[in-house]
XYZ file of C-alpha atoms in Angstrom:
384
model
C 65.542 -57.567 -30.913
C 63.046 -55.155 -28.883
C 64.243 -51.757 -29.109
C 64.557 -49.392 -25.982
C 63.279 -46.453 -25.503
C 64.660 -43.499 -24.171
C 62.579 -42.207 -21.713
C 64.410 -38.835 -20.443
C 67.889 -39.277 -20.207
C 68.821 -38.210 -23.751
C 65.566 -36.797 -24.730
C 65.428 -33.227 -26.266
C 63.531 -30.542 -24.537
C 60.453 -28.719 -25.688
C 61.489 -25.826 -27.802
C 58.083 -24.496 -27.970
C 56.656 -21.257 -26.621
C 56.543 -21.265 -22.775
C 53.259 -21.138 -21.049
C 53.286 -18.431 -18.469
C 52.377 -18.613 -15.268
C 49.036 -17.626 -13.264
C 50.424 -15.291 -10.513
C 47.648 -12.953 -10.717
C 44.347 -12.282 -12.442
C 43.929 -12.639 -16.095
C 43.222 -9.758 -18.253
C 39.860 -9.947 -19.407
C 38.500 -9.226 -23.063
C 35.952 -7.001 -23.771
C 33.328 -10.715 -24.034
C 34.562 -11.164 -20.638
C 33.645 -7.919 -19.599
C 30.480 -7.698 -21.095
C 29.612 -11.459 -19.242
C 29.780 -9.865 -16.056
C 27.438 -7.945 -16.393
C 24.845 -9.602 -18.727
C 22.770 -11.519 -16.451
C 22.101 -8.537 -14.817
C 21.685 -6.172 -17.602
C 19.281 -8.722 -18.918
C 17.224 -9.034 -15.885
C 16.713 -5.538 -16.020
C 15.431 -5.499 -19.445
C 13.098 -8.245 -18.655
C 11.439 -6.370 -15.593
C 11.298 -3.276 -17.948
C 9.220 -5.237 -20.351
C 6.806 -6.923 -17.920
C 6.300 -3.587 -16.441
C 5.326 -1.972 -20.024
C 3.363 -4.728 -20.610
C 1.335 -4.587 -17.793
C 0.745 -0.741 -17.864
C -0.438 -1.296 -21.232
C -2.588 -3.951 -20.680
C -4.468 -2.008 -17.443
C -4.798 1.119 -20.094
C -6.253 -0.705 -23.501
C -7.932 -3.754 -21.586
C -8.219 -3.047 -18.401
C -11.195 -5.806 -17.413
C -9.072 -8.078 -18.124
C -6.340 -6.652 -16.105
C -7.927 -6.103 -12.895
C -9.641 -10.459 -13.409
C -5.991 -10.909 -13.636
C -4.647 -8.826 -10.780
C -7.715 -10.039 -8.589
C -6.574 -14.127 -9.389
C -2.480 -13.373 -8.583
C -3.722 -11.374 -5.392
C -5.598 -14.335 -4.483
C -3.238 -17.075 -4.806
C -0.709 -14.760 -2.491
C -3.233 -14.036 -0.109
C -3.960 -18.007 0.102
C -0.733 -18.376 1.999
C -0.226 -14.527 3.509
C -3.248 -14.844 5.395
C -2.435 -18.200 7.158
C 0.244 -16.112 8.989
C -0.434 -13.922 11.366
C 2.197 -11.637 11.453
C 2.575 -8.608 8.556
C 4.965 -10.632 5.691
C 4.994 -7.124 4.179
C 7.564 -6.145 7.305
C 9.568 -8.651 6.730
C 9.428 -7.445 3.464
C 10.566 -4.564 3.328
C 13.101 -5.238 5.643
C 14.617 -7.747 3.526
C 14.529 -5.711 0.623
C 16.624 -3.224 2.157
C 19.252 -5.816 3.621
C 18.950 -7.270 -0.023
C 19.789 -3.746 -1.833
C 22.175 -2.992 0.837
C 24.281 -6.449 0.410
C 24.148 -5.909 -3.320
C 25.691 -2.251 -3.421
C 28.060 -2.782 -0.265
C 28.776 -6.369 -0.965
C 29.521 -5.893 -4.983
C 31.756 -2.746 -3.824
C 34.094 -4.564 -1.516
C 33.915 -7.670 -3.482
C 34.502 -6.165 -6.941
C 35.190 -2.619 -6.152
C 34.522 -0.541 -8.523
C 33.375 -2.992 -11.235
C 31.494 -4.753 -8.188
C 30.081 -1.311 -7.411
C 28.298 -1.096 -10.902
C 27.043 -4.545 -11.227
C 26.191 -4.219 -8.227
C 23.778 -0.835 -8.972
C 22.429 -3.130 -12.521
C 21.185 -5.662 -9.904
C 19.246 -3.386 -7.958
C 17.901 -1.604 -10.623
C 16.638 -5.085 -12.443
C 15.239 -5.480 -8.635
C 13.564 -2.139 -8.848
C 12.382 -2.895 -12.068
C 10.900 -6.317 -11.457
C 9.248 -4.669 -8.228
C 7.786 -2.246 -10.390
C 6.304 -5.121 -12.902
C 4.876 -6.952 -9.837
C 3.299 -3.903 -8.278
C 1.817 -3.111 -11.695
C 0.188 -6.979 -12.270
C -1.008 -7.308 -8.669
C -2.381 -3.628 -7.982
C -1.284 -1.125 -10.119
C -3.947 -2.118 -12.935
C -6.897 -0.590 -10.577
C -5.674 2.890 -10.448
C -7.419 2.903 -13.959
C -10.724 1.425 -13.178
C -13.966 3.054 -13.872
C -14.968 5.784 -11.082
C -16.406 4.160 -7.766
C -19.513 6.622 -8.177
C -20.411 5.274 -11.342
C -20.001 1.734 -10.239
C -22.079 2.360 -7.336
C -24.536 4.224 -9.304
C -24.027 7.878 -7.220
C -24.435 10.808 -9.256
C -21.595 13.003 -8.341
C -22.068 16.689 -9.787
C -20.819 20.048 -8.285
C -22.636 20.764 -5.060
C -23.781 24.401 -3.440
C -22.353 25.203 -0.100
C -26.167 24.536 1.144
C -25.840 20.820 0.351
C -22.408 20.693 1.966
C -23.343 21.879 4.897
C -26.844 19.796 4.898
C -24.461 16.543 5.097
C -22.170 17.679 7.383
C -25.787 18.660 9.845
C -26.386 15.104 8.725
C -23.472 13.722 9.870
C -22.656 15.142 12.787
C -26.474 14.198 13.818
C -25.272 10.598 13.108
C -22.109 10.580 15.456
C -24.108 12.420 17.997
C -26.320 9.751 18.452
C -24.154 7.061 18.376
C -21.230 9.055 20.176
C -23.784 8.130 23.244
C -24.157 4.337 22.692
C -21.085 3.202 21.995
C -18.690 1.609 24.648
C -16.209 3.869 27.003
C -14.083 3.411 30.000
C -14.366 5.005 33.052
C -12.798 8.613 32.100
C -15.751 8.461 29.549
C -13.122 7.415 26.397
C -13.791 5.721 23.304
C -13.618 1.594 23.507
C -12.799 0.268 20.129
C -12.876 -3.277 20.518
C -10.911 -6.373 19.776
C -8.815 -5.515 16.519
C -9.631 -9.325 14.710
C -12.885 -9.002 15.367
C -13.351 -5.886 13.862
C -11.530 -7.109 11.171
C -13.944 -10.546 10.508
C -17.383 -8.072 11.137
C -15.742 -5.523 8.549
C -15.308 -8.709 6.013
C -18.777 -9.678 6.415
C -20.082 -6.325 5.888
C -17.916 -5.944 2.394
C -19.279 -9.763 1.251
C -23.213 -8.470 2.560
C -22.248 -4.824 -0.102
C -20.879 -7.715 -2.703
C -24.348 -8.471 -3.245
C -25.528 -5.325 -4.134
C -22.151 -3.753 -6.066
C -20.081 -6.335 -7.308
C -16.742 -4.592 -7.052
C -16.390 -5.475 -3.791
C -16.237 -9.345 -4.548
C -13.935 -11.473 -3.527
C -13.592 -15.437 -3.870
C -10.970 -15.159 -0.681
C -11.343 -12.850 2.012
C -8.316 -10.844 2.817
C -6.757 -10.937 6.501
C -6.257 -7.578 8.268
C -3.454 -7.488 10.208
C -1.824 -4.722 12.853
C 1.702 -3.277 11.938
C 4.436 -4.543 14.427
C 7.787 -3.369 13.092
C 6.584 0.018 11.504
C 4.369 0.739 14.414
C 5.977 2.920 16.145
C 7.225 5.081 13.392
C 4.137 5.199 10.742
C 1.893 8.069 12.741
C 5.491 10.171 12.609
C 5.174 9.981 8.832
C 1.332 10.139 8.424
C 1.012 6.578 7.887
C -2.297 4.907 9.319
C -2.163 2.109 7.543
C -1.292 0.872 3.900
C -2.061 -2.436 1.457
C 1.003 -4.254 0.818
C 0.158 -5.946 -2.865
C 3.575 -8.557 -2.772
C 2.057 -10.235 0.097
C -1.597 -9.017 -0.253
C -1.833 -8.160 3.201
C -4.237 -5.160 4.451
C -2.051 -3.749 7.184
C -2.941 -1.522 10.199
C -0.793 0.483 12.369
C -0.838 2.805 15.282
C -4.201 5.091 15.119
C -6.625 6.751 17.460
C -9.146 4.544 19.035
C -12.648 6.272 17.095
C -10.639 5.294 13.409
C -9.832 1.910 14.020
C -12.224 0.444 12.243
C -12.398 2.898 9.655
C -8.490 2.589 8.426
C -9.301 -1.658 9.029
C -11.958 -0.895 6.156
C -10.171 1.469 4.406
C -7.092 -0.916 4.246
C -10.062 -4.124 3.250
C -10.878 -1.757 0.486
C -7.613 -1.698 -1.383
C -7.203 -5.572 -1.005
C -10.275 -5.660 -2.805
C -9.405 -3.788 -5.817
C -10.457 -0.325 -4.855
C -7.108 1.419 -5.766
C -7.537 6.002 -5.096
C -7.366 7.147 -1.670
C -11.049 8.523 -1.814
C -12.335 5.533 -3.322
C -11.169 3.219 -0.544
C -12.062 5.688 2.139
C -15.793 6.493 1.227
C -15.982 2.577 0.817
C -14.736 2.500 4.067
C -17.508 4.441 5.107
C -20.069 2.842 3.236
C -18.733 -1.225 5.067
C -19.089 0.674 8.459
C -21.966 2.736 8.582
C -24.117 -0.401 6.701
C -22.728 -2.193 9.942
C -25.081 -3.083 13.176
C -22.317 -2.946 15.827
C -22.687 1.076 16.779
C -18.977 1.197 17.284
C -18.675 0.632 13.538
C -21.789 3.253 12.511
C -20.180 5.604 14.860
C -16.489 5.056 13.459
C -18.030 5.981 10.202
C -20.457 9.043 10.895
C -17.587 10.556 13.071
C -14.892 10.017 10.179
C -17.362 11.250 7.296
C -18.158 14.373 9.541
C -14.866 15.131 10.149
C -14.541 14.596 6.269
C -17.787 17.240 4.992
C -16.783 19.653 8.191
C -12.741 20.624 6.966
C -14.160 21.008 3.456
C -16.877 23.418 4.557
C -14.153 25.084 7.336
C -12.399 25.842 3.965
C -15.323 27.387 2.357
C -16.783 29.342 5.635
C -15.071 29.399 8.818
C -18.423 30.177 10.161
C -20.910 27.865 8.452
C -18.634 25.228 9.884
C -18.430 26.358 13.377
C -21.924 26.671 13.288
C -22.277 23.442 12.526
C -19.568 21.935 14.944
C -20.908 23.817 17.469
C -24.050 21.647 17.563
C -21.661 18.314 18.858
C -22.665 16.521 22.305
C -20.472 16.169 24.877
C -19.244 12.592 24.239
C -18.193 13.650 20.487
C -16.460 16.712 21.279
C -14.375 14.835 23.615
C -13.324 12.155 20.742
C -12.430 15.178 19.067
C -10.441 16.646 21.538
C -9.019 13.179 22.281
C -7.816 12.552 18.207
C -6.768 16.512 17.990
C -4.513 16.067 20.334
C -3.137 12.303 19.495
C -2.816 13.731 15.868
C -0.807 16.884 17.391
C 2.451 15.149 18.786
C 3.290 13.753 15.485
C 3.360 17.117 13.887
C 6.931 17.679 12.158
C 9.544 17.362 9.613
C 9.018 13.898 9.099
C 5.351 13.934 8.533
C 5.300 16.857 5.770
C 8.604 14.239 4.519
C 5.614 11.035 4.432
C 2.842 13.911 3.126
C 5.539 14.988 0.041
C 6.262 10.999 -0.581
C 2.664 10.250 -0.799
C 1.839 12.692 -2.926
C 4.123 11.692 -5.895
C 3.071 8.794 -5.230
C -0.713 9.000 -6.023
C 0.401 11.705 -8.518
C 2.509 8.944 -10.116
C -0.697 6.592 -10.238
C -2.870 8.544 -12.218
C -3.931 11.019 -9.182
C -3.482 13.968 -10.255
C -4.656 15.816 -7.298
C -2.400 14.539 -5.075
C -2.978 14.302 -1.288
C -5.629 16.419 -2.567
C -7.438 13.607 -3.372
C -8.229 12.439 0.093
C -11.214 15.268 -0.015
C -12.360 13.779 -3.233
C -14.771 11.831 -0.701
C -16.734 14.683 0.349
C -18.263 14.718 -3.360
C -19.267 11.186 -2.727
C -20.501 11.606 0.971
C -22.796 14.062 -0.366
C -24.086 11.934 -3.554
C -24.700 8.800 -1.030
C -26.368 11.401 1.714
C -28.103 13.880 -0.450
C -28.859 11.449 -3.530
């Protein structure tokens, strides 16, 4: 006989503990607590040792740095320069929507335990930035000297030679002050901006030949500034090299220094890292150039260069000097004096002060100062 079984009526309850309920969060152990913020804590670590790693590697090796930085750059630019709007914008603008949704986001989402992980994902952001920046461009700043890889002796000069290539100079600009292009009120024509940018490419691969440094397997696109247009000149921005996207970018200048900051910009993407460096390479791209808007972009920006660092020597030499200037010339002058004067203010001593820790923090140690350094090579490339 099959026996029944009692499936409830009769049967006796549980009498073990009860399980409680989940009416609200659980409280978390300390493992708990430290998983939260792990992935972030380790991300940060990470970045910090890529970024030590590459610093070291530019300081004991740094050959083999800059072959490195010079095949990553590459590879980006492959795909930045098939666009022709500035990725670096976008950018940056992301990157502020991205730190701003992290910090805001984590705070209303976690509060103040959102809040913190929050500021550990930003810095393992800032820190991974940092690494980047080091592997694609950071590794130049310690390069040999441009003047010995051009083969310039650079030496201390006497105020005679000084003011010999700024007589030079200014001769130069003269000249070609009178052939280049103007409109009808008898001002400056730069020209189309791409096409300055392909001539200034061809003149960098034609100085490849002769000074290696300025080699490139893929040439980099120049490209004008769109977003940050309107408010670079307020901070004394002309231009800068964006290494994430590897994108030479251009903004809002006076017509005669166009094509100057274009090859000034060309010069970073192409390894040359200090301010002086880039700018008296600059120099070097244009004046080589045949188009005379190019020379004259040049001799007027290398004048202007040798002329304030003789004004700071002798008032007089240099006025002496100046004095000498055509009629077309003085009028560029006039013409970038005053588009230089309306930007004058708090914000542009603000973008001077930023700038300077920054090339101070890349092995500059003169700071903006170092934007004169050029005069020394002006001279050795003039003089001999």
């Amino acid at each position: 006989m099959k026996r029944q079984i009692n499936r409830g009526a009769n049967r006796r309850p549980w009498r073990g503990r009860k399980r409680p309920l989940k009416t609200g969060p659980q409280a978390e152990s300390p493992a708990q607590g430290w998983a939260y913020f792990r992935p972030s804590l380790l991300a940060l670590a990470a970045g910090g040792l890529v970024w030590a790693a590459g610093a070291l590697l530019g300081r004991f090796n740094n050959d083999a740095s800059c072959l490195l930085a010079r095949g990553l750059s590459n590879g980006v630019a492959f795909f930045s320069r098939l666009v022709p709007l500035p990725l670096s914008e976008l950018c940056l603008l992301g990157a502020g929507l991205l730190v701003f949704w992290l910090l805001v986001g984590g705070a209303v989402k976690g509060r103040g335990r959102g809040f913190l992980r929050g500021l550990c994902r930003t810095a393992a952001l800032a820190a991974w930035t940092g690494a980047l920046f080091v592997l694609l461009w950071g590794v130049h700043y310690q390069a040999p000297p441009l003047a010995r890889q051009l083969g310039l002796e650079v030496r201390p000069r006497s105020p005679e030679e000084l003011m010999q290539t700024a007589q030079i100079l200014l001769n130069q600009a003269n000249e070609l002050a009178d052939q280049v292009p103007r409109d009808g009120q008898g001002a400056f024509l730069p020209g189309d901006f791409d096409q300055m940018a392909e001539q200034i490419n061809r003149q960098y691969e034609e100085l490849s030949r002769q000074y290696p440094l300025y080699r490139t397997s893929l040439p980099r696109r120049a490209k004008q500034s769109l977003l940050l247009r309107p408010l670079a000149p307020w901070v004394g921005v002309a231009g800068y090299y964006f290494p994430f996207t590897a994108e030479p970018t251009v903004g809002q200048t006076a017509p005669t220094h166009l094509a100057y900051n274009i090859a000034h910009e060309l010069a970073h993407s192409l390894g040359v890292a200090p301010e002086d460096e880039a700018g008296f390479s600059a120099y070097l791209a244009c004046v080589t150039a045949e188009d005379p808007g190019l020379r004259y972009s040049a001799a007027l920006n290398g004048y202007i260069y040798a002329s304030n660092a003789l004004y700071r020597l002798s008032p007089e030499l240099s006025a002496a000097v100046g004095g000498q200037a055509n009629e077309n010339l003085r009028r560029d002058i006039r013409a970038l004096n005053e588009y230089l004067r309306q930007f004058e203010g708090p914000a542009q001593k603000a973008g001077d002060k930023i700038n300077d820790v920054y090339l101070k923090s890349n092995n500059q140690p003169a700071g903006v100062r170092s934007y004169g350094d050029m005069v020394d090579l002006l001279i050795a490339y003039t003089l001999g």
